[in-house]
Coordinates of C-alpha atoms in Angstrom, one line a residue:
M1 CA 27.7 73.5 -151.1
V2 CA 30.0 70.0 -150.9
E3 CA 28.4 66.8 -150.0
R4 CA 29.6 65.1 -146.8
K5 CA 29.7 61.3 -146.4
N6 CA 30.5 59.3 -143.2
L7 CA 34.1 58.0 -145.0
T8 CA 34.7 54.4 -144.9
S9 CA 37.2 52.3 -146.7
A10 CA 34.8 50.3 -148.6
R11 CA 33.0 53.8 -149.7
I12 CA 36.1 55.3 -150.9
E13 CA 37.2 52.0 -152.8
A14 CA 33.8 51.6 -154.3
E15 CA 34.3 55.1 -156.3
T16 CA 35.2 54.4 -159.7
L17 CA 38.7 56.6 -160.2
P18 CA 38.8 59.7 -162.7
T19 CA 40.9 59.2 -165.7
K20 CA 41.3 63.2 -165.9
G21 CA 41.5 65.6 -163.1
H22 CA 40.4 64.7 -159.4
R23 CA 36.9 64.3 -157.6
D24 CA 36.7 64.9 -153.7
M25 CA 34.7 63.1 -151.3
W26 CA 34.3 65.1 -148.1
D27 CA 34.2 63.5 -144.4
A28 CA 31.3 64.3 -142.6
E29 CA 32.6 63.4 -139.3
V30 CA 35.7 65.5 -139.4
R31 CA 35.4 68.6 -141.0
G32 CA 38.0 69.8 -143.9
L33 CA 38.7 66.1 -144.5
V34 CA 39.2 65.2 -147.6
V35 CA 40.0 62.0 -149.8
R36 CA 40.9 63.4 -153.1
L37 CA 40.6 60.6 -156.0
T38 CA 42.8 60.8 -159.0
A39 CA 43.6 58.1 -161.4
G40 CA 46.2 57.2 -159.7
G41 CA 44.5 56.4 -156.5
G42 CA 43.6 58.2 -153.4
V43 CA 45.0 61.0 -150.9
F44 CA 43.7 62.3 -147.7
Y45 CA 44.1 65.9 -146.9
L46 CA 42.9 68.8 -144.9
S47 CA 41.3 71.5 -146.5
K48 CA 41.5 74.9 -144.0
W49 CA 40.7 78.4 -144.5
D50 CA 43.6 80.5 -143.0
G51 CA 42.0 84.3 -143.9
K52 CA 43.3 84.4 -147.4
E53 CA 43.2 81.3 -148.9
T54 CA 42.5 77.6 -148.7
R55 CA 45.4 75.9 -147.7
W56 CA 45.9 71.8 -148.1
V57 CA 48.0 69.6 -146.2
R58 CA 48.5 66.1 -147.3
L59 CA 48.1 63.4 -144.5
G60 CA 48.7 60.3 -146.6
A61 CA 47.8 58.1 -149.2
H62 CA 44.7 55.2 -149.2
P63 CA 44.8 52.7 -148.4
E64 CA 47.7 52.7 -146.7
T65 CA 46.6 55.3 -144.8
K66 CA 43.2 54.1 -143.1
V67 CA 40.3 56.5 -142.8
K68 CA 40.4 56.5 -138.9
D69 CA 44.5 57.5 -139.2
A70 CA 43.6 60.0 -141.6
R71 CA 40.8 61.6 -139.1
A72 CA 43.4 61.5 -136.1
L73 CA 45.8 63.4 -138.4
A74 CA 43.4 66.0 -139.0
L75 CA 42.7 66.8 -135.8
D76 CA 46.4 66.7 -135.0
K77 CA 46.9 69.1 -137.4
L78 CA 43.9 71.2 -136.5
A79 CA 44.9 71.4 -132.7
A80 CA 48.3 72.7 -134.3
I81 CA 46.4 75.5 -136.4
Q82 CA 44.8 76.5 -133.2
R83 CA 48.3 76.9 -131.6
G84 CA 49.4 79.5 -134.5
E85 CA 51.2 76.8 -136.5
K86 CA 50.9 76.3 -140.4
P87 CA 51.3 72.9 -141.3
W88 CA 50.6 74.0 -145.1
E89 CA 54.8 75.0 -144.5
Q90 CA 55.9 71.7 -143.9
K91 CA 55.9 70.1 -147.0
D92 CA 55.7 66.3 -146.2
L93 CA 56.5 65.1 -149.6
M94 CA 58.3 66.0 -152.6
R95 CA 55.1 66.2 -154.4
A96 CA 51.8 65.4 -153.6
E97 CA 51.9 62.2 -155.3
A98 CA 55.7 61.4 -154.9
A99 CA 56.5 57.6 -155.1
L100 CA 59.1 55.7 -153.8
S101 CA 60.4 55.1 -157.6
D102 CA 60.9 58.9 -157.4
L103 CA 63.3 58.7 -154.6
W104 CA 65.1 55.8 -156.1
E105 CA 65.7 57.6 -159.5
A106 CA 66.5 60.7 -157.9
H107 CA 69.3 58.5 -156.2
Q108 CA 70.4 56.8 -159.5
A109 CA 70.9 60.5 -161.0
H110 CA 73.3 61.2 -158.0
A111 CA 74.9 57.8 -157.9
I112 CA 75.6 57.2 -161.3
G113 CA 79.8 58.1 -161.6
K114 CA 80.0 58.6 -158.0
N115 CA 79.8 55.0 -156.6
R116 CA 81.4 51.7 -157.7
G117 CA 79.8 49.8 -160.9
S118 CA 79.5 46.5 -158.4
T119 CA 77.9 48.7 -155.5
L120 CA 75.3 50.0 -158.0
A121 CA 74.8 46.6 -159.3
L122 CA 74.0 45.3 -155.9
Y123 CA 71.5 48.3 -154.8
A124 CA 70.0 47.7 -158.3
R125 CA 69.6 43.6 -157.3
A126 CA 67.8 44.9 -154.2
W127 CA 65.4 47.6 -155.6
E128 CA 64.2 44.8 -157.6
L129 CA 63.2 42.9 -154.5
L130 CA 61.4 45.6 -153.1
K131 CA 58.9 46.2 -155.8
P132 CA 55.8 46.0 -153.9
L133 CA 56.9 49.4 -152.2
H134 CA 58.0 50.7 -155.9
G135 CA 54.7 52.6 -155.9
K136 CA 53.8 53.5 -152.5
F137 CA 53.7 57.2 -151.6
V138 CA 57.1 57.9 -149.9
G139 CA 54.7 60.0 -146.9
S140 CA 52.7 56.6 -146.5
I141 CA 55.5 53.9 -146.2
T142 CA 55.9 52.9 -142.4
K143 CA 58.5 51.3 -140.7
G144 CA 55.9 48.4 -140.4
D145 CA 55.7 48.3 -144.2
I146 CA 59.4 48.2 -144.2
Q147 CA 60.1 45.5 -141.8
G148 CA 57.3 43.2 -143.5
E149 CA 58.9 43.7 -146.9
I150 CA 62.5 42.7 -145.0
N151 CA 61.1 39.7 -143.4
R152 CA 59.8 38.3 -146.4
I153 CA 63.0 39.1 -148.2
G154 CA 64.9 37.5 -145.2
K155 CA 63.5 34.3 -145.3
T156 CA 65.4 33.3 -148.1
R157 CA 67.9 35.5 -148.5
P158 CA 68.8 37.0 -145.1
V159 CA 71.6 38.9 -146.0
M160 CA 70.0 40.4 -149.3
A161 CA 67.5 41.6 -147.3
N162 CA 69.9 43.9 -145.2
R163 CA 71.1 45.5 -148.2
C164 CA 67.6 46.2 -149.0
H165 CA 66.9 47.6 -145.8
S166 CA 70.0 49.6 -146.5
V167 CA 68.9 51.1 -149.9
I168 CA 65.4 52.5 -148.6
S169 CA 67.2 53.8 -146.0
V170 CA 69.8 55.4 -148.2
L171 CA 66.8 57.2 -150.0
Y172 CA 65.7 58.7 -147.5
S173 CA 68.4 59.9 -146.1
R174 CA 69.2 61.5 -149.4
A175 CA 65.6 63.2 -149.8
I176 CA 65.9 64.3 -146.2
D177 CA 69.6 65.8 -146.8
S178 CA 68.6 67.2 -149.9
E179 CA 65.3 69.1 -148.2
T180 CA 63.2 67.3 -150.8
F181 CA 61.3 65.5 -148.3
K182 CA 61.0 66.9 -144.4
G183 CA 59.8 64.0 -142.5
P184 CA 61.4 61.1 -140.5
N185 CA 63.4 58.1 -142.1
P186 CA 61.1 54.9 -141.6
A187 CA 64.0 53.1 -142.0
T188 CA 65.4 53.8 -138.7
G189 CA 64.9 51.1 -136.4
V190 CA 63.8 48.3 -139.0
V191 CA 65.5 45.0 -137.4
R192 CA 68.0 43.4 -139.4
F193 CA 69.2 40.1 -140.0
R194 CA 72.3 39.1 -138.3
E195 CA 74.9 38.5 -140.4
K196 CA 78.1 36.4 -139.6
S197 CA 81.3 37.3 -141.0
R198 CA 82.8 34.9 -143.7
D199 CA 86.3 33.5 -142.4
R200 CA 86.4 30.3 -145.1
F201 CA 89.8 30.1 -146.2
L202 CA 91.8 27.5 -147.9
R203 CA 93.0 24.9 -145.4
P204 CA 96.3 22.7 -146.0
D205 CA 94.7 19.5 -147.6
E206 CA 92.5 21.9 -149.8
L207 CA 95.3 24.2 -151.0
R208 CA 96.7 20.8 -152.0
A209 CA 93.8 19.9 -153.9
W210 CA 93.6 23.9 -155.4
W211 CA 96.5 23.6 -156.8
Q212 CA 96.4 20.4 -158.3
S213 CA 93.7 21.6 -160.2
L214 CA 95.2 24.9 -161.0
E215 CA 97.6 22.4 -163.0
Y216 CA 94.9 21.6 -165.5
E217 CA 94.7 25.6 -166.3
P218 CA 95.8 27.5 -169.3
E219 CA 98.7 29.6 -168.1
N220 CA 96.4 32.7 -168.3
W221 CA 93.9 31.5 -165.8
R222 CA 96.9 29.3 -163.5
L223 CA 98.7 32.8 -163.2
Y224 CA 95.8 35.0 -162.5
F225 CA 94.1 32.4 -159.3
A226 CA 97.7 31.9 -158.3
A227 CA 98.2 36.1 -158.1
A228 CA 95.0 36.8 -156.4
V229 CA 96.1 34.5 -153.5
L230 CA 99.2 35.5 -153.4
C231 CA 98.6 39.0 -153.0
G232 CA 95.3 39.2 -151.6
A233 CA 93.6 41.7 -153.9
R234 CA 90.2 41.8 -154.9
K235 CA 88.7 40.2 -157.8
S236 CA 88.2 43.4 -160.2
N237 CA 91.1 44.9 -158.9
V238 CA 93.3 41.6 -160.1
C239 CA 91.1 41.7 -163.4
A240 CA 92.2 45.3 -164.3
M241 CA 95.8 45.0 -163.4
R242 CA 98.1 46.7 -165.5
W243 CA 101.4 46.3 -166.3
A244 CA 102.3 50.1 -165.6
D245 CA 101.1 50.1 -162.6
L246 CA 103.6 47.4 -161.7
D247 CA 107.0 48.3 -159.6
T248 CA 108.9 45.2 -160.0
E249 CA 111.9 46.1 -158.4
R250 CA 110.1 47.1 -155.3
G251 CA 107.7 44.4 -155.4
L252 CA 104.7 46.8 -155.5
W253 CA 101.5 47.2 -157.5
R254 CA 99.4 50.8 -157.1
V255 CA 96.2 49.8 -157.8
P256 CA 94.5 53.2 -159.3
G257 CA 91.8 55.0 -156.7
E258 CA 89.4 54.7 -159.3
Q259 CA 89.5 51.0 -158.9
S260 CA 89.9 50.7 -155.3
K261 CA 87.1 50.1 -153.0
N262 CA 87.4 53.1 -151.2
G263 CA 88.3 55.3 -154.0
E264 CA 92.2 55.8 -152.7
P265 CA 95.3 54.6 -154.5
L266 CA 96.2 51.2 -152.8
I267 CA 99.8 50.0 -152.6
V268 CA 99.8 45.9 -152.7
V269 CA 102.6 44.2 -151.7
L270 CA 104.0 41.1 -154.6
P271 CA 105.4 38.4 -153.0
T272 CA 109.0 37.2 -154.6
T273 CA 107.7 34.1 -156.2
L274 CA 104.8 36.2 -157.7
L275 CA 107.3 38.7 -159.3
T276 CA 109.4 36.0 -160.9
L277 CA 105.9 34.3 -162.2
L278 CA 104.8 38.0 -163.4
A279 CA 108.3 38.4 -165.4
V280 CA 108.0 34.9 -167.1
W281 CA 104.3 35.5 -168.3
R282 CA 105.2 39.4 -169.2
R283 CA 107.3 37.7 -172.2
R284 CA 104.3 35.7 -173.7
C285 CA 101.7 38.3 -172.5
P286 CA 99.8 39.2 -175.9
S287 CA 99.1 42.5 -174.4
K288 CA 101.4 45.6 -173.5
S289 CA 98.8 47.1 -171.6
W290 CA 96.8 44.3 -169.4
V291 CA 98.8 41.9 -167.3
F292 CA 95.3 39.7 -168.1
P293 CA 94.3 40.5 -171.6
T294 CA 90.5 39.2 -172.6
H295 CA 90.0 37.1 -175.7
D296 CA 86.5 38.6 -176.2
A297 CA 86.4 40.7 -179.1
D298 CA 83.3 42.4 -178.2
S299 CA 84.5 43.4 -174.7
A300 CA 84.8 47.1 -174.3
V301 CA 87.8 47.3 -171.4
G302 CA 90.3 45.1 -173.0
H303 CA 91.2 42.7 -169.8
V304 CA 89.2 40.0 -168.1
S305 CA 86.1 41.0 -166.3
D306 CA 84.4 37.6 -164.9
P307 CA 86.4 34.4 -164.0
K308 CA 83.3 32.9 -163.4
R309 CA 83.7 30.0 -165.9
P310 CA 87.4 29.0 -165.0
W311 CA 86.8 29.6 -160.8
A312 CA 84.1 26.8 -161.4
R313 CA 86.4 24.6 -163.2
V314 CA 89.0 24.9 -160.9
V315 CA 86.3 24.3 -157.7
N316 CA 84.6 21.4 -159.4
R317 CA 87.8 20.0 -160.1
A318 CA 89.6 20.3 -157.2
T319 CA 86.7 18.8 -155.5
L320 CA 86.9 16.1 -157.4
F321 CA 90.6 15.8 -156.7
R322 CA 89.4 16.0 -152.7
Y323 CA 87.2 13.1 -153.0
V324 CA 89.7 10.9 -154.5
Q325 CA 92.1 12.3 -151.2
A326 CA 89.0 10.9 -149.2
L327 CA 89.1 7.5 -151.3
A328 CA 93.1 7.3 -150.6
E329 CA 92.4 7.6 -146.7
A330 CA 89.6 5.2 -146.3
N331 CA 91.7 2.4 -148.9
G332 CA 95.6 3.3 -147.7
W333 CA 96.9 4.3 -150.9
D334 CA 100.2 5.9 -151.2
A335 CA 101.2 9.0 -153.1
D336 CA 101.5 7.2 -156.5
S337 CA 98.3 5.3 -156.0
E338 CA 96.7 8.6 -155.4
A339 CA 98.1 10.3 -158.3
Q340 CA 97.0 7.6 -160.7
A341 CA 93.2 7.8 -159.2
R342 CA 93.5 11.6 -159.9
A343 CA 94.6 10.6 -163.5
E344 CA 91.8 8.2 -164.0
A345 CA 89.0 10.6 -162.6
L346 CA 89.9 13.0 -165.3
A347 CA 89.9 10.3 -167.7
E348 CA 86.2 9.6 -166.6
V349 CA 85.5 13.1 -167.1
E350 CA 87.0 13.2 -170.6
R351 CA 85.0 10.4 -171.2
A352 CA 81.6 11.9 -169.8
R353 CA 82.6 15.1 -172.0
V354 CA 82.9 12.7 -175.3
R355 CA 79.5 11.1 -174.6
A356 CA 77.7 14.4 -174.0
L357 CA 79.2 15.5 -176.9
G358 CA 78.2 12.4 -179.1
R359 CA 74.6 12.7 -177.4
R360 CA 75.1 9.2 -176.3
E361 CA 74.3 10.4 -172.7
A362 CA 71.9 13.1 -171.5
M363 CA 73.7 15.3 -169.0
T364 CA 72.6 18.3 -167.3
A365 CA 75.7 19.0 -165.1
D366 CA 79.1 20.1 -166.3
P367 CA 81.4 16.7 -167.0
L368 CA 83.4 17.7 -163.8
E369 CA 80.1 17.9 -161.6
Y370 CA 78.6 15.3 -163.3
V371 CA 81.6 12.9 -162.2
G372 CA 82.1 14.9 -159.1
E373 CA 78.3 13.4 -157.8
L374 CA 79.7 10.1 -159.1
Y375 CA 82.5 10.1 -156.9
A376 CA 80.9 11.8 -154.3
K377 CA 78.9 8.6 -153.9
R378 CA 81.6 6.5 -153.6
V379 CA 83.0 8.5 -151.1
S380 CA 79.7 7.8 -148.8
K381 CA 80.1 4.0 -149.2
A382 CA 84.2 4.3 -148.3
E383 CA 82.3 5.7 -144.6
R384 CA 82.8 9.4 -145.4
D385 CA 81.1 12.5 -145.3
P386 CA 81.5 14.0 -148.9
A387 CA 80.7 17.3 -147.7
D388 CA 83.8 17.1 -145.7
Y389 CA 86.0 17.2 -148.6
S390 CA 83.5 19.2 -151.0
L391 CA 85.1 23.0 -151.9
A392 CA 81.9 24.2 -153.4
D393 CA 81.1 26.3 -150.8
I394 CA 84.7 28.0 -151.6
R395 CA 84.3 31.8 -153.4
M396 CA 87.0 33.6 -155.3
H397 CA 86.5 36.1 -152.4
D398 CA 88.5 33.4 -150.3
L399 CA 91.2 33.7 -152.1
R400 CA 92.0 37.1 -150.5
R401 CA 91.1 36.0 -147.0
T402 CA 93.1 32.7 -147.7
L403 CA 96.2 35.0 -147.6
G404 CA 95.0 36.9 -144.7
S405 CA 94.5 34.1 -142.7
W406 CA 97.7 32.2 -143.5
A407 CA 99.3 35.2 -143.0
T408 CA 97.6 35.8 -138.8
I409 CA 98.5 31.9 -138.8
T410 CA 102.4 32.4 -139.6
G411 CA 102.4 35.6 -136.9
A412 CA 101.6 38.4 -138.3
S413 CA 99.3 41.2 -136.0
L414 CA 95.9 42.4 -137.0
S415 CA 97.2 45.6 -138.1
I416 CA 99.8 44.4 -140.4
V417 CA 97.4 41.9 -142.5
G418 CA 94.7 45.0 -142.6
R419 CA 97.5 47.1 -144.5
A420 CA 98.6 44.1 -146.6
L421 CA 94.9 43.5 -147.5
G422 CA 94.3 47.3 -147.7
H423 CA 91.5 47.2 -145.3
R424 CA 90.5 50.8 -144.1
S425 CA 89.7 49.8 -140.5
L426 CA 90.6 47.3 -138.1
S427 CA 87.3 46.2 -137.4
A428 CA 87.5 44.6 -141.2
T429 CA 90.5 42.6 -140.4
Q430 CA 88.9 41.2 -137.0
V431 CA 87.4 38.2 -138.8
Y432 CA 91.1 36.9 -138.7
A433 CA 91.3 37.3 -135.1
R434 CA 89.7 34.4 -134.7
L435 CA 92.6 32.1 -135.9
S436 CA 95.5 33.7 -133.7
I437 CA 96.7 37.3 -133.1
D438 CA 100.5 38.0 -132.8
P439 CA 104.5 41.7 -136.6
V440 CA 103.7 44.3 -144.8
R441 CA 106.4 42.4 -146.9
D442 CA 107.5 40.0 -144.5
A443 CA 104.0 38.7 -143.8
V444 CA 102.8 38.4 -147.4
E445 CA 105.8 36.3 -148.1
T446 CA 105.7 34.0 -145.4
A447 CA 102.1 33.1 -145.7
G448 CA 102.9 32.8 -149.5
R449 CA 105.0 30.3 -148.7
A450 CA 102.9 28.6 -146.4
I451 CA 100.2 28.6 -149.4
V452 CA 102.5 27.3 -152.0
G453 CA 104.5 25.0 -149.4
H454 CA 100.9 23.4 -148.9
G455 CA 100.2 22.9 -152.2
G456 CA 103.1 20.5 -152.5
D457 CA 104.6 19.4 -155.9
A458 CA 101.5 20.6 -157.8
A459 CA 101.9 24.5 -156.6
T460 CA 105.6 23.9 -157.1
R461 CA 105.4 23.1 -161.0
V462 CA 102.4 25.8 -161.2
M463 CA 104.9 28.4 -159.7
N464 CA 107.7 27.1 -161.8
N465 CA 105.0 27.7 -164.8
K466 CA 106.4 24.7 -167.1
G467 CA 103.7 25.3 -169.8
D468 CA 100.3 24.0 -170.1
K469 CA 99.2 20.4 -168.5
V470 CA 99.0 17.7 -171.1

């Protein structure tokens, strides 16, 4: 004879969990309702004799499922049984103790080798942010639970909060599609954060400073960034560019399907100026396979993979040059005076570097950033806002957007811009409609000439590839 008690959350939580096996606590109010305690916690079940054997219907985990909710669920199941239904044949969970982490592991086993590395990395970062849900039973997670986590993450990282929502939705969708979970997707209907499509690109004065900064980079990085902005390809594709994939006679670059975002081969148009630059570089390139080989002896791929540090140098130096532009505007300097001021700014950077190396001055930032902060103060004193001149918000992907933007500005239609950038749908190209709308080589050539043209003499010198800046 089982002992029945009026179940309450306090009574359940007061029980010591068994280290092995299980212990059952039966409810006195709803016959057949039981909370089964194991080392992993408590789970509510409805126990019902069907005339042949005892059937067990899982209702939810404790404390995520409250006692009153468990009673309501049990009564619903009993009513269904009276109607002739057999709820024990509807498996709501993969296993009795399946947690969200089990869905994640199943998804990982499926996704590795099928999804791009960048997608796997993004989902892994999102999964870490969802740690409070990792151990919860999949059948106990509610829309409210997910909304709470998305709101928590979104307070500081709204875009990543949306990615976290996508992860949960994918986990449940895959489990439902594979019929390892039968139930609704609790991520459905969760309110996401509004995302603004990014439309940042390099404007004329910014292009001038960017090309001026690029002059001071080693030849391989000068060419890398010039290629990125003039062909509009994604960072990972430019990193893995191979000589064998370049058709220099027709000015085309075939990006293999395994490297493209949508998994299909992508044809990228190379403007004449870039083809000339590549031809010169090929005679000096240390690799017969990769256009941009790595100097890292421990690299497993043989080509550059993350230009984060050289990109930071280019941006910080360009920002410093923009501050010099601001001072030139405020003081009415001519072109020669501005060029001299840029040289003096770089000399300050070098002096700061020497002082830091000699440990005569403590510096928490890179010398370029350190001097940039000094110049920002000078810009403020000249009654200019440094934020109006900083390029700190420019990302590498904005080089791709720069080509698309200038192609649109110079008259290419959205469909042509979309083909030039390898967009699969027109919706991905709509961001350029904000600039102007109104017909794939002419567009790229025209945009390239505009990008180089706004770079002035510095861009001309970079494109002529006269060797490293001294």
